[in-house]
Amino acid sequence: VDEDPGLAMTRILDPADVAARFRDEIRLQVEAADAPLRLVGVLAGDHGPSRTYASYAERACADLGVAFELRHVERLLAEHAIREANADPDVHGIIVYYPVFGSGHDVYLRELVDPAKDVEGMHSTWARALYENRRFIDAAGTRKAILPCTPLAVLKLVEAAGSFRPSGPPLAGRTVTLFKRSEVVGRPLASMMANDGAHVYSFDVDGPMLFDPPAESDAAHGVRETAVTRAQALAESDIVVTGVPSRQFPLVHGAELRPGALCINFSTFRNFADDIDGTAACFIPRVGPMTVLMVVRNALRLRQNAR
Amino acid sequence: VDEDPGLAMTRILDPADVAARFRDEIRLQVEAADAPLRLVGVLAGDHGPSRTYASYAERACADLGVAFELRHVERLLAEHAIREANADPDVHGIIVYYPVFGSGHDVYLRELVDPAKDVEGMHSTWARALYENRRFIDAAGTRKAILPCTPLAVLKLVEAAGSFRPSGPPLAGRTVTLFKRSEVVGRPLASMMANDGAHVYSFDVDGPMLFDPPAESDAAHGVRETAVTRAQALAESDIVVTGVPSRQFPLVHGAELRPGALCINFSTFRNFADDIDGTAACFIPRVGPMTVLMVVRNALRLRQNAR
């Protein structure tokens, strides 16, 4: 049997290649500053993946000319390490590697980080700005709000994959399906994509929600409960983003996709089946290399804001 | 066989009786104000226990002359209900009944409540004041910090049981064992008791911790990892507080207690075995009736602060 000639192979977009393009731009901005940009990482305990993330950040910062100091402390000293970095005028950004306690105590630490040094954009101050679609934190519109680094990395990859409109809201008319609605990535990403014009189906264990684009240009996106099924949502979607940290998640198969869809997985687990090849137009298997760059981008922005 | 004549029966202290004494004092304060105190409850979804708690608050407020308005909304409108109550100058306090989403989204809602209306004392602003042992939120020392309502209720019950020192730090020299270290009750309570002079063994799944009294009178308590066992901690403790929401928790037995201990359970599950009778000096089986009063007490304090 001959292979179907219409069946093109799916392009695999390596986030490291996209990151390389951003890196030069960010390096120039770092070099243009009159003082070195200094980040502090707070690593508590022995959680393996956190060590790995920290070493990525270390390497990426070295490459960008950013000073990165990793402070490895016992979990009960993480609070002190954060307070110290908050108070140090020579520290421009703080990255806390979670889990520290693996409980609500971690939220206390997250809120303890000075929002003006929160390069990951995780503080509730930034979450509120995002959900209200406030792009600036001052009335004059000179100090930009910070976006959470992983959702921001996903958006930059969507753009790099060629899915942005050339004018108007970049995701106008697009439909997105997003699996996993965490406060760290899924919910802010759904919100950002809806603010950028998309209809976003967001799935999680407590039921699907639909994020709608803003009704007026200055408003924030809407969100409502929906009865959509996974099959319906996937069949409609131009973009499918997964972040399910579980082997129990039923992999997304090619037969479920709208042909030509863009597929992105930001989980460290496999969420797409190999058979998406030939149906998806593009697959981005991970996001990490872009996330580190977004952290430094946020650090530059926060230092700019502080001036 | 004759019963051991030295074996006295354990006194059961009903928090409703203690609450009755506080009620008159709080009612007088409510009546003395020139405008009615108004609280808003935000109840989302159909979580059974939340409905029950809300009806308790409704009844207690009616009894105290406090206006309590319960706003029952869909979960996606809880955010709007909180913003509305935040913005309404006639609302002095907001109680959100959790779970709303049962995920990190609930923390977003918690942080959205204006700290100046957070009568439950759950906002990270108040948590920080507590863990830093800052009793006032202004330099002049005129505006008092808010304490979380359930831990505060437990402390008032410890006082009512006669376990406070007549002078100096009220829990100086006392040893406490506390099962469950949540951000809502266990950790703040351990902190408050240590700030009041006690050594507090705090047990949870991620290991025991020891909260020490402040080294100097103006400082905050310390906290460190400890290798103490449950048996050792219980044998030493003057006060045992439990809040484990699980039937799997091995009940605290009389044989584990230091004779004469004060036992308090704030969980809705049974955490003490019946055989504590005769070993414990006093048992307080629940805390709820005091908690509602502490909410109103916090509301009065917040209105005072706002002046």
mmCIF file with all atom_site columns, N, CA and C in Angstrom, chain A residues 60-104:
data_model
loop_
_atom_site.group_PDB
_atom_site.id
_atom_site.type_symbol
_atom_site.label_atom_id
_atom_site.label_alt_id
_atom_site.label_comp_id
_atom_site.label_asym_id
_atom_site.label_entity_id
_atom_site.label_seq_id
_atom_site.pdbx_PDB_ins_code
_atom_site.Cartn_x
_atom_site.Cartn_y
_atom_site.Cartn_z
_atom_site.occupancy
_atom_site.B_iso_or_equiv
_atom_site.pdbx_formal_charge
_atom_site.auth_seq_id
_atom_site.auth_comp_id
_atom_site.auth_asym_id
_atom_site.auth_atom_id
_atom_site.pdbx_PDB_model_num
ATOM 1   N N  . ALA A 1 60  ? 21.525 28.706 32.405 1.00 0.00 ? 60  ALA A N  1
ATOM 2   C CA . ALA A 1 60  ? 20.932 29.717 31.521 1.00 0.00 ? 60  ALA A CA 1
ATOM 3   C C  . ALA A 1 60  ? 21.378 31.115 31.936 1.00 0.00 ? 60  ALA A C  1
ATOM 4   N N  . CYS A 1 61  ? 21.453 31.373 33.232 1.00 0.00 ? 61  CYS A N  1
ATOM 5   C CA . CYS A 1 61  ? 21.862 32.695 33.708 1.00 0.00 ? 61  CYS A CA 1
ATOM 6   C C  . CYS A 1 61  ? 23.319 32.962 33.354 1.00 0.00 ? 61  CYS A C  1
ATOM 7   N N  . ALA A 1 62  ? 24.163 31.966 33.556 1.00 0.00 ? 62  ALA A N  1
ATOM 8   C CA . ALA A 1 62  ? 25.588 32.127 33.222 1.00 0.00 ? 62  ALA A CA 1
ATOM 9   C C  . ALA A 1 62  ? 25.715 32.521 31.752 1.00 0.00 ? 62  ALA A C  1
ATOM 10  N N  . ASP A 1 63  ? 24.918 31.877 30.924 1.00 0.00 ? 63  ASP A N  1
ATOM 11  C CA . ASP A 1 63  ? 24.948 32.111 29.488 1.00 0.00 ? 63  ASP A CA 1
ATOM 12  C C  . ASP A 1 63  ? 24.473 33.524 29.114 1.00 0.00 ? 63  ASP A C  1
ATOM 13  N N  . LEU A 1 64  ? 23.593 34.079 29.945 1.00 0.00 ? 64  LEU A N  1
ATOM 14  C CA . LEU A 1 64  ? 23.003 35.398 29.647 1.00 0.00 ? 64  LEU A CA 1
ATOM 15  C C  . LEU A 1 64  ? 23.757 36.537 30.325 1.00 0.00 ? 64  LEU A C  1
ATOM 16  N N  . GLY A 1 65  ? 24.758 36.195 31.143 1.00 0.00 ? 65  GLY A N  1
ATOM 17  C CA . GLY A 1 65  ? 25.472 37.244 31.862 1.00 0.00 ? 65  GLY A CA 1
ATOM 18  C C  . GLY A 1 65  ? 24.729 37.716 33.100 1.00 0.00 ? 65  GLY A C  1
ATOM 19  N N  . VAL A 1 66  ? 23.851 36.865 33.622 1.00 0.00 ? 66  VAL A N  1
ATOM 20  C CA . VAL A 1 66  ? 23.089 37.198 34.823 1.00 0.00 ? 66  VAL A CA 1
ATOM 21  C C  . VAL A 1 66  ? 23.706 36.455 36.015 1.00 0.00 ? 66  VAL A C  1
ATOM 22  N N  . ALA A 1 67  ? 23.886 37.168 37.132 1.00 0.00 ? 67  ALA A N  1
ATOM 23  C CA . ALA A 1 67  ? 24.429 36.510 38.323 1.00 0.00 ? 67  ALA A CA 1
ATOM 24  C C  . ALA A 1 67  ? 23.314 35.719 38.993 1.00 0.00 ? 67  ALA A C  1
ATOM 25  N N  . PHE A 1 68  ? 23.555 34.440 39.195 1.00 0.00 ? 68  PHE A N  1
ATOM 26  C CA . PHE A 1 68  ? 22.558 33.591 39.845 1.00 0.00 ? 68  PHE A CA 1
ATOM 27  C C  . PHE A 1 68  ? 23.217 32.907 41.028 1.00 0.00 ? 68  PHE A C  1
ATOM 28  N N  . GLU A 1 69  ? 22.667 33.143 42.201 1.00 0.00 ? 69  GLU A N  1
ATOM 29  C CA . GLU A 1 69  ? 23.241 32.530 43.394 1.00 0.00 ? 69  GLU A CA 1
ATOM 30  C C  . GLU A 1 69  ? 22.218 31.581 43.999 1.00 0.00 ? 69  GLU A C  1
ATOM 31  N N  . LEU A 1 70  ? 22.575 30.310 44.080 1.00 0.00 ? 70  LEU A N  1
ATOM 32  C CA . LEU A 1 70  ? 21.662 29.322 44.648 1.00 0.00 ? 70  LEU A CA 1
ATOM 33  C C  . LEU A 1 70  ? 21.941 29.184 46.139 1.00 0.00 ? 70  LEU A C  1
ATOM 34  N N  . ARG A 1 71  ? 20.907 29.418 46.934 1.00 0.00 ? 71  ARG A N  1
ATOM 35  C CA . ARG A 1 71  ? 21.060 29.270 48.377 1.00 0.00 ? 71  ARG A CA 1
ATOM 36  C C  . ARG A 1 71  ? 20.334 28.006 48.819 1.00 0.00 ? 71  ARG A C  1
ATOM 37  N N  . HIS A 1 72  ? 21.114 27.008 49.189 1.00 0.00 ? 72  HIS A N  1
ATOM 38  C CA . HIS A 1 72  ? 20.569 25.720 49.595 1.00 0.00 ? 72  HIS A CA 1
ATOM 39  C C  . HIS A 1 72  ? 20.422 25.736 51.111 1.00 0.00 ? 72  HIS A C  1
ATOM 40  N N  . VAL A 1 73  ? 19.187 25.655 51.585 1.00 0.00 ? 73  VAL A N  1
ATOM 41  C CA . VAL A 1 73  ? 18.939 25.780 53.035 1.00 0.00 ? 73  VAL A CA 1
ATOM 42  C C  . VAL A 1 73  ? 18.013 24.666 53.520 1.00 0.00 ? 73  VAL A C  1
ATOM 43  N N  . GLU A 1 74  ? 17.979 24.467 54.821 1.00 0.00 ? 74  GLU A N  1
ATOM 44  C CA . GLU A 1 74  ? 16.992 23.558 55.392 1.00 0.00 ? 74  GLU A CA 1
ATOM 45  C C  . GLU A 1 74  ? 15.616 24.195 55.240 1.00 0.00 ? 74  GLU A C  1
ATOM 46  N N  . ARG A 1 75  ? 14.579 23.355 55.171 1.00 0.00 ? 75  ARG A N  1
ATOM 47  C CA . ARG A 1 75  ? 13.249 23.893 54.848 1.00 0.00 ? 75  ARG A CA 1
ATOM 48  C C  . ARG A 1 75  ? 12.778 24.969 55.827 1.00 0.00 ? 75  ARG A C  1
ATOM 49  N N  . LEU A 1 76  ? 13.126 24.816 57.112 1.00 0.00 ? 76  LEU A N  1
ATOM 50  C CA . LEU A 1 76  ? 12.666 25.811 58.084 1.00 0.00 ? 76  LEU A CA 1
ATOM 51  C C  . LEU A 1 76  ? 13.445 27.122 57.981 1.00 0.00 ? 76  LEU A C  1
ATOM 52  N N  . LEU A 1 77  ? 14.498 27.149 57.168 1.00 0.00 ? 77  LEU A N  1
ATOM 53  C CA . LEU A 1 77  ? 15.255 28.392 56.965 1.00 0.00 ? 77  LEU A CA 1
ATOM 54  C C  . LEU A 1 77  ? 14.916 29.048 55.627 1.00 0.00 ? 77  LEU A C  1
ATOM 55  N N  . ALA A 1 78  ? 14.007 28.430 54.863 1.00 0.00 ? 78  ALA A N  1
ATOM 56  C CA . ALA A 1 78  ? 13.612 29.022 53.581 1.00 0.00 ? 78  ALA A CA 1
ATOM 57  C C  . ALA A 1 78  ? 12.977 30.398 53.817 1.00 0.00 ? 78  ALA A C  1
ATOM 58  N N  . GLU A 1 79  ? 12.176 30.504 54.867 1.00 0.00 ? 79  GLU A N  1
ATOM 59  C CA . GLU A 1 79  ? 11.527 31.774 55.179 1.00 0.00 ? 79  GLU A CA 1
ATOM 60  C C  . GLU A 1 79  ? 12.575 32.867 55.409 1.00 0.00 ? 79  GLU A C  1
ATOM 61  N N  . HIS A 1 80  ? 13.595 32.539 56.193 1.00 0.00 ? 80  HIS A N  1
ATOM 62  C CA . HIS A 1 80  ? 14.656 33.502 56.469 1.00 0.00 ? 80  HIS A CA 1
ATOM 63  C C  . HIS A 1 80  ? 15.385 33.878 55.176 1.00 0.00 ? 80  HIS A C  1
ATOM 64  N N  . ALA A 1 81  ? 15.659 32.896 54.339 1.00 0.00 ? 81  ALA A N  1
ATOM 65  C CA . ALA A 1 81  ? 16.369 33.155 53.076 1.00 0.00 ? 81  ALA A CA 1
ATOM 66  C C  . ALA A 1 81  ? 15.559 34.100 52.187 1.00 0.00 ? 81  ALA A C  1
ATOM 67  N N  . ILE A 1 82  ? 14.242 33.925 52.186 1.00 0.00 ? 82  ILE A N  1
ATOM 68  C CA . ILE A 1 82  ? 13.384 34.803 51.376 1.00 0.00 ? 82  ILE A CA 1
ATOM 69  C C  . ILE A 1 82  ? 13.401 36.225 51.942 1.00 0.00 ? 82  ILE A C  1
ATOM 70  N N  . ARG A 1 83  ? 13.257 36.324 53.265 1.00 0.00 ? 83  ARG A N  1
ATOM 71  C CA . ARG A 1 83  ? 13.270 37.657 53.887 1.00 0.00 ? 83  ARG A CA 1
ATOM 72  C C  . ARG A 1 83  ? 14.580 38.388 53.622 1.00 0.00 ? 83  ARG A C  1
ATOM 73  N N  . GLU A 1 84  ? 15.673 37.643 53.682 1.00 0.00 ? 84  GLU A N  1
ATOM 74  C CA . GLU A 1 84  ? 16.992 38.221 53.454 1.00 0.00 ? 84  GLU A CA 1
ATOM 75  C C  . GLU A 1 84  ? 17.108 38.756 52.020 1.00 0.00 ? 84  GLU A C  1
ATOM 76  N N  . ALA A 1 85  ? 16.653 37.940 51.069 1.00 0.00 ? 85  ALA A N  1
ATOM 77  C CA . ALA A 1 85  ? 16.719 38.350 49.662 1.00 0.00 ? 85  ALA A CA 1
ATOM 78  C C  . ALA A 1 85  ? 15.758 39.514 49.392 1.00 0.00 ? 85  ALA A C  1
ATOM 79  N N  . ASN A 1 86  ? 14.601 39.503 50.064 1.00 0.00 ? 86  ASN A N  1
ATOM 80  C CA . ASN A 1 86  ? 13.659 40.631 49.939 1.00 0.00 ? 86  ASN A CA 1
ATOM 81  C C  . ASN A 1 86  ? 14.329 41.935 50.360 1.00 0.00 ? 86  ASN A C  1
ATOM 82  N N  . ALA A 1 87  ? 15.095 41.860 51.448 1.00 0.00 ? 87  ALA A N  1
ATOM 83  C CA . ALA A 1 87  ? 15.656 43.073 52.062 1.00 0.00 ? 87  ALA A CA 1
ATOM 84  C C  . ALA A 1 87  ? 16.924 43.544 51.359 1.00 0.00 ? 87  ALA A C  1
ATOM 85  N N  . ASP A 1 88  ? 17.534 42.692 50.546 1.00 0.00 ? 88  ASP A N  1
ATOM 86  C CA . ASP A 1 88  ? 18.827 43.014 49.937 1.00 0.00 ? 88  ASP A CA 1
ATOM 87  C C  . ASP A 1 88  ? 18.625 43.818 48.653 1.00 0.00 ? 88  ASP A C  1
ATOM 88  N N  . PRO A 1 89  ? 19.030 45.090 48.651 1.00 0.00 ? 89  PRO A N  1
ATOM 89  C CA . PRO A 1 89  ? 18.795 45.922 47.449 1.00 0.00 ? 89  PRO A CA 1
ATOM 90  C C  . PRO A 1 89  ? 19.582 45.447 46.228 1.00 0.00 ? 89  PRO A C  1
ATOM 91  N N  . ASP A 1 90  ? 20.593 44.604 46.447 1.00 0.00 ? 90  ASP A N  1
ATOM 92  C CA . ASP A 1 90  ? 21.366 44.100 45.314 1.00 0.00 ? 90  ASP A CA 1
ATOM 93  C C  . ASP A 1 90  ? 20.769 42.847 44.675 1.00 0.00 ? 90  ASP A C  1
ATOM 94  N N  . VAL A 1 91  ? 19.687 42.351 45.259 1.00 0.00 ? 91  VAL A N  1
ATOM 95  C CA . VAL A 1 91  ? 19.007 41.193 44.665 1.00 0.00 ? 91  VAL A CA 1
ATOM 96  C C  . VAL A 1 91  ? 17.798 41.699 43.874 1.00 0.00 ? 91  VAL A C  1
ATOM 97  N N  . HIS A 1 92  ? 17.759 41.349 42.599 1.00 0.00 ? 92  HIS A N  1
ATOM 98  C CA . HIS A 1 92  ? 16.660 41.837 41.744 1.00 0.00 ? 92  HIS A CA 1
ATOM 99  C C  . HIS A 1 92  ? 15.538 40.838 41.569 1.00 0.00 ? 92  HIS A C  1
ATOM 100 N N  . GLY A 1 93  ? 15.848 39.573 41.822 1.00 0.00 ? 93  GLY A N  1
ATOM 101 C CA . GLY A 1 93  ? 14.806 38.567 41.622 1.00 0.00 ? 93  GLY A CA 1
ATOM 102 C C  . GLY A 1 93  ? 15.028 37.358 42.505 1.00 0.00 ? 93  GLY A C  1
ATOM 103 N N  . ILE A 1 94  ? 13.922 36.727 42.898 1.00 0.00 ? 94  ILE A N  1
ATOM 104 C CA . ILE A 1 94  ? 13.981 35.561 43.786 1.00 0.00 ? 94  ILE A CA 1
ATOM 105 C C  . ILE A 1 94  ? 13.202 34.415 43.149 1.00 0.00 ? 94  ILE A C  1
ATOM 106 N N  . ILE A 1 95  ? 13.834 33.259 43.084 1.00 0.00 ? 95  ILE A N  1
ATOM 107 C CA . ILE A 1 95  ? 13.146 32.044 42.615 1.00 0.00 ? 95  ILE A CA 1
ATOM 108 C C  . ILE A 1 95  ? 13.122 31.063 43.783 1.00 0.00 ? 95  ILE A C  1
ATOM 109 N N  . VAL A 1 96  ? 11.939 30.674 44.220 1.00 0.00 ? 96  VAL A N  1
ATOM 110 C CA . VAL A 1 96  ? 11.847 29.652 45.266 1.00 0.00 ? 96  VAL A CA 1
ATOM 111 C C  . VAL A 1 96  ? 11.485 28.338 44.592 1.00 0.00 ? 96  VAL A C  1
ATOM 112 N N  . TYR A 1 97  ? 12.252 27.300 44.886 1.00 0.00 ? 97  TYR A N  1
ATOM 113 C CA . TYR A 1 97  ? 11.985 25.987 44.295 1.00 0.00 ? 97  TYR A CA 1
ATOM 114 C C  . TYR A 1 97  ? 11.030 25.200 45.184 1.00 0.00 ? 97  TYR A C  1
ATOM 115 N N  . TYR A 1 98  ? 9.821  25.009 44.679 1.00 0.00 ? 98  TYR A N  1
ATOM 116 C CA . TYR A 1 98  ? 8.803  24.240 45.398 1.00 0.00 ? 98  TYR A CA 1
ATOM 117 C C  . TYR A 1 98  ? 8.786  22.807 44.896 1.00 0.00 ? 98  TYR A C  1
ATOM 118 N N  . PRO A 1 99  ? 8.353  21.826 45.716 1.00 0.00 ? 99  PRO A N  1
ATOM 119 C CA . PRO A 1 99  ? 7.857  22.005 47.083 1.00 0.00 ? 99  PRO A CA 1
ATOM 120 C C  . PRO A 1 99  ? 8.980  22.238 48.101 1.00 0.00 ? 99  PRO A C  1
ATOM 121 N N  . VAL A 1 100 ? 8.664  23.077 49.108 1.00 0.00 ? 100 VAL A N  1
ATOM 122 C CA . VAL A 1 100 ? 9.539  23.208 50.267 1.00 0.00 ? 100 VAL A CA 1
ATOM 123 C C  . VAL A 1 100 ? 8.961  22.323 51.365 1.00 0.00 ? 100 VAL A C  1
ATOM 124 N N  . PHE A 1 101 ? 7.719  22.595 51.728 1.00 0.00 ? 101 PHE A N  1
ATOM 125 C CA . PHE A 1 101 ? 7.025  21.754 52.704 1.00 0.00 ? 101 PHE A CA 1
ATOM 126 C C  . PHE A 1 101 ? 6.020  20.813 52.021 1.00 0.00 ? 101 PHE A C  1
ATOM 127 N N  . GLY A 1 102 ? 5.591  21.194 50.826 1.00 0.00 ? 102 GLY A N  1
ATOM 128 C CA . GLY A 1 102 ? 4.613  20.364 50.124 1.00 0.00 ? 102 GLY A CA 1
ATOM 129 C C  . GLY A 1 102 ? 3.217  20.483 50.710 1.00 0.00 ? 102 GLY A C  1
ATOM 130 N N  . SER A 1 103 ? 2.959  21.607 51.385 1.00 0.00 ? 103 SER A N  1
ATOM 131 C CA . SER A 1 103 ? 1.644  21.828 52.005 1.00 0.00 ? 103 SER A CA 1
ATOM 132 C C  . SER A 1 103 ? 1.285  23.307 51.829 1.00 0.00 ? 103 SER A C  1
ATOM 133 N N  . GLY A 1 104 ? 0.210  23.721 52.484 1.00 0.00 ? 104 GLY A N  1
ATOM 134 C CA . GLY A 1 104 ? -0.205 25.121 52.420 1.00 0.00 ? 104 GLY A CA 1
ATOM 135 C C  . GLY A 1 104 ? 0.883  26.074 52.895 1.00 0.00 ? 104 GLY A C  1
#
